[in-house]
Coordinates of C-alpha atoms in Angstrom, one line a residue:
X772 CA -83.3 22.8 82.0
X773 CA -86.2 24.2 83.8
X774 CA -86.2 28.0 83.8
X775 CA -87.3 28.5 87.4
X776 CA -86.0 25.2 89.1
X777 CA -83.1 24.7 86.7
X778 CA -83.7 20.6 86.9
X779 CA -83.5 18.5 83.8
X780 CA -86.4 18.9 81.5
X781 CA -87.5 17.8 78.1
X782 CA -85.4 19.1 75.3
X783 CA -87.4 20.9 72.5
X784 CA -88.7 19.0 69.6
X785 CA -85.5 18.6 67.2
X786 CA -82.7 19.7 69.6
X787 CA -80.2 17.3 70.6
X788 CA -79.1 17.4 74.2
X789 CA -76.6 15.4 76.6
X790 CA -78.7 13.4 79.3
X791 CA -78.3 14.5 82.6
X792 CA -79.8 14.3 86.0
X793 CA -80.6 17.3 88.6
X794 CA -79.0 20.7 88.5
X795 CA -76.2 21.5 85.9
X796 CA -75.6 25.1 85.7
X797 CA -76.8 26.6 89.0
X798 CA -79.4 26.5 91.6
X799 CA -83.1 27.3 91.9
X800 CA -84.4 30.9 92.5
X801 CA -84.7 31.1 95.2
X802 CA -82.7 27.9 96.9
X803 CA -83.8 25.9 99.4
X804 CA -81.8 24.8 102.5
X805 CA -82.1 21.0 101.5
X806 CA -80.0 18.6 99.3
X807 CA -80.1 18.7 95.6
X808 CA -78.9 16.3 92.8
X809 CA -76.3 18.1 90.8
X810 CA -74.9 16.7 87.7
X811 CA -71.2 15.9 87.9
X812 CA -69.6 16.1 84.3
X813 CA -66.4 13.8 85.0
X814 CA -68.0 11.1 86.2
X815 CA -71.4 11.4 84.2
X816 CA -73.5 11.0 87.5
X817 CA -76.0 12.8 89.5
X818 CA -74.2 13.5 92.8
X819 CA -75.7 14.9 95.9
X820 CA -75.0 18.6 96.9
X821 CA -75.7 18.5 100.6
X822 CA -77.0 21.5 102.4
X823 CA -74.5 22.1 105.5
X824 CA -75.2 25.5 106.8
X825 CA -76.0 29.1 106.4
X826 CA -73.5 31.9 106.8
X827 CA -72.6 35.3 105.6
X828 CA -70.3 35.7 102.1
X829 CA -69.1 39.2 101.5
X830 CA -72.2 40.5 103.0
X831 CA -74.9 38.3 101.6
X832 CA -76.7 35.5 103.4
X833 CA -76.0 32.1 101.7
X834 CA -76.5 28.6 101.7
X835 CA -73.6 26.3 101.8
X836 CA -73.8 22.9 99.9
X837 CA -71.2 20.3 99.6
X838 CA -70.8 17.7 96.8
X839 CA -68.6 14.8 96.5
X840 CA -68.4 12.4 93.5
X841 CA -66.1 9.6 92.5
X842 CA -66.1 6.9 89.7
X843 CA -65.0 6.0 86.3
X844 CA -63.9 9.1 84.2
X845 CA -66.6 9.3 81.7
X846 CA -66.7 12.8 80.3
X847 CA -66.2 12.3 76.4
X848 CA -64.5 15.8 76.1
X849 CA -61.7 14.7 78.4
X850 CA -61.7 10.7 77.6
X851 CA -61.2 11.4 74.2
X852 CA -57.8 12.9 74.6
X853 CA -56.4 10.3 77.0
X854 CA -54.4 7.5 75.8
X855 CA -56.1 4.3 75.9
X856 CA -53.3 1.6 76.4
X857 CA -49.7 1.4 77.7
X858 CA -47.0 -0.4 75.9
X859 CA -45.9 -3.5 77.6
X860 CA -42.2 -2.4 77.1
X861 CA -42.8 0.9 79.1
X862 CA -44.5 -0.8 81.7
X863 CA -41.4 -3.3 82.2
X864 CA -39.2 -0.1 82.4
X865 CA -41.2 1.4 85.0
X866 CA -41.3 -1.8 87.1
X867 CA -38.4 -1.0 89.4
X868 CA -40.2 1.8 90.9
X869 CA -43.1 -0.5 92.0
X870 CA -43.4 -1.8 95.4
X871 CA -41.7 -5.1 96.1
X872 CA -45.0 -7.2 96.4
X873 CA -46.4 -5.5 93.1
X874 CA -43.0 -6.1 91.3
X875 CA -43.1 -10.0 92.2
X876 CA -46.7 -10.2 90.8
X877 CA -45.7 -8.2 87.6
X878 CA -42.8 -10.6 87.0
X879 CA -45.2 -13.5 87.7
X880 CA -47.8 -12.2 84.9
X881 CA -45.1 -10.9 82.5
X882 CA -45.3 -13.7 79.9
X883 CA -49.1 -13.4 79.8
X884 CA -49.1 -9.5 79.4
X885 CA -50.3 -8.3 75.9
X886 CA -48.1 -5.8 74.2
X887 CA -50.5 -3.1 74.6
X888 CA -52.1 -2.8 78.0
X889 CA -55.5 -1.0 78.5
X890 CA -55.7 1.8 80.7
X891 CA -58.4 3.0 82.9
X892 CA -59.2 6.4 84.4
X893 CA -61.0 7.6 87.5
X894 CA -62.3 11.0 88.5
X895 CA -62.9 12.1 92.2
X896 CA -64.0 15.6 92.8
X897 CA -65.3 18.0 95.8
X898 CA -67.2 21.1 95.3
X899 CA -68.5 23.6 97.9
X900 CA -70.9 26.2 96.6
X901 CA -72.1 29.3 98.5
X902 CA -75.4 30.2 97.0
X903 CA -77.2 33.6 97.7
X904 CA -80.4 32.8 99.4
X905 CA -82.7 35.4 97.7
X906 CA -81.4 35.2 93.8
X907 CA -79.7 31.8 93.7
X908 CA -76.4 33.3 92.4
X909 CA -73.3 31.4 93.3
X910 CA -71.3 33.7 94.9
X911 CA -68.4 31.6 95.7
X912 CA -67.1 28.1 94.8
X913 CA -64.1 25.7 96.2
X914 CA -63.4 23.1 93.9
X915 CA -61.1 20.1 93.9
X916 CA -61.0 17.4 91.1
X917 CA -58.3 14.8 90.2
X918 CA -58.1 12.4 87.4
X919 CA -56.1 9.2 88.1
X920 CA -54.8 6.6 85.6
X921 CA -54.7 2.7 86.6
X922 CA -53.9 -0.3 84.8
X923 CA -55.1 -4.2 85.4
X924 CA -52.0 -6.7 85.4
X925 CA -53.5 -9.9 86.0
X926 CA -55.8 -9.8 89.0
X927 CA -54.2 -6.7 90.3
X928 CA -55.0 -3.2 89.7
X929 CA -51.6 -1.0 89.2
X930 CA -52.2 3.0 89.9
X931 CA -50.0 4.8 87.9
X932 CA -50.2 8.5 88.0
X933 CA -52.4 11.3 88.7
X934 CA -53.0 13.0 85.1
X935 CA -54.9 16.0 86.1
X936 CA -55.3 17.9 89.4
X937 CA -57.2 20.9 89.9
X938 CA -57.6 23.3 93.3
X939 CA -59.9 26.2 92.5
X940 CA -61.5 29.2 94.3
X941 CA -62.9 32.4 93.3
X942 CA -60.6 35.5 93.8
X943 CA -61.9 38.0 96.2
X944 CA -62.7 40.4 93.5
X945 CA -64.8 38.0 92.0
X946 CA -66.8 37.1 95.0
X947 CA -67.4 40.9 95.6
X948 CA -68.6 41.4 91.8
X949 CA -70.9 38.5 92.0
X950 CA -72.5 39.6 95.3
X951 CA -72.9 43.0 93.9
X952 CA -74.9 41.8 91.2
X953 CA -76.7 39.4 93.6
X954 CA -77.7 42.6 95.5
X955 CA -79.1 44.3 92.5
X956 CA -80.9 41.3 91.3
X957 CA -82.5 40.9 94.9
X958 CA -83.6 44.5 94.7
X959 CA -85.1 43.7 91.1
X960 CA -86.9 40.6 92.5
X961 CA -88.3 42.5 95.5
X962 CA -89.8 45.0 92.8
X963 CA -91.3 42.4 90.7
X964 CA -92.6 39.9 93.6
X965 CA -93.6 42.6 96.3
X966 CA -93.7 46.4 95.3
X967 CA -95.2 45.9 91.9
X968 CA -98.2 43.4 92.9
X969 CA -98.5 45.6 96.1
X970 CA -99.4 48.5 93.6
X971 CA -101.5 46.6 91.5
X972 CA -103.8 45.8 94.5
X973 CA -103.8 49.3 95.4
X974 CA -104.8 50.1 92.1
X975 CA -107.6 48.0 91.6
X976 CA -109.0 48.8 95.0
X977 CA -109.0 52.6 93.6
X978 CA -110.8 51.6 90.4
X979 CA -113.4 49.7 92.2
X980 CA -113.9 52.4 94.7
X981 CA -113.9 55.4 92.3
X982 CA -117.2 55.1 90.6
X983 CA -118.9 55.1 94.0
X984 CA -117.1 58.1 95.0
X985 CA -118.0 59.9 91.9
X986 CA -121.7 58.5 92.1
X987 CA -121.7 59.9 95.8
X988 CA -120.1 63.3 94.4
X989 CA -122.7 63.8 91.8
X990 CA -125.6 63.4 94.0
X991 CA -124.4 65.8 96.4
X992 CA -123.8 68.3 93.8
X993 CA -127.3 67.8 92.1
X994 CA -129.7 70.8 92.9
X995 CA -133.0 70.4 94.7
X996 CA -136.2 69.5 92.8
X997 CA -138.6 72.6 92.8
X998 CA -142.4 72.3 92.5
X999 CA -144.2 74.4 89.7
X1000 CA -147.0 76.8 90.3
X1001 CA -150.6 75.6 91.3

């Protein structure tokens, strides 16, 4: 990623990285009150982190962004641990719990079903970020994520279950700790971006004027020239 914008950047020579689009680990320093593309790992797509408002969070001014993403589950670290098929016998045992119309359709296609029925997974998530406007620190997060499994039976798709569900928020202590860090970082940024450059400008002016001041001072102290005897 680019060190300042945190957007996708070319990988160094000889380094293999996972392709991605947009932001992945945080927001730029400083962020802007506009929409960003943010990489959604479960669906492996670039989703829109939409700017929605500006508000105080634990004493810090923050931009609030909301991101929603939905689609087939593509995260290889998750997909690799999930079963890829369901035995036909398990489905038939599960049939009485289906709605009547799906039971009828299942009965119609029962003889054509293979012994192993492929499963597909979908991911749906929503994230809200509170981002410090001075430092880009994510001072709070609200995240909801779920993964559902379904199966195609003939022309119909049968939703089976939710295999994963997450509802995550930062604890108040975590929010306070991050905002304290953001406040300290903001002071450092002010020192680097404003105070130090201002001091350098003042120093440059002093260095320019100092020779002039010293020259004028030497002229004032020089003794008057006296003429010799005739």
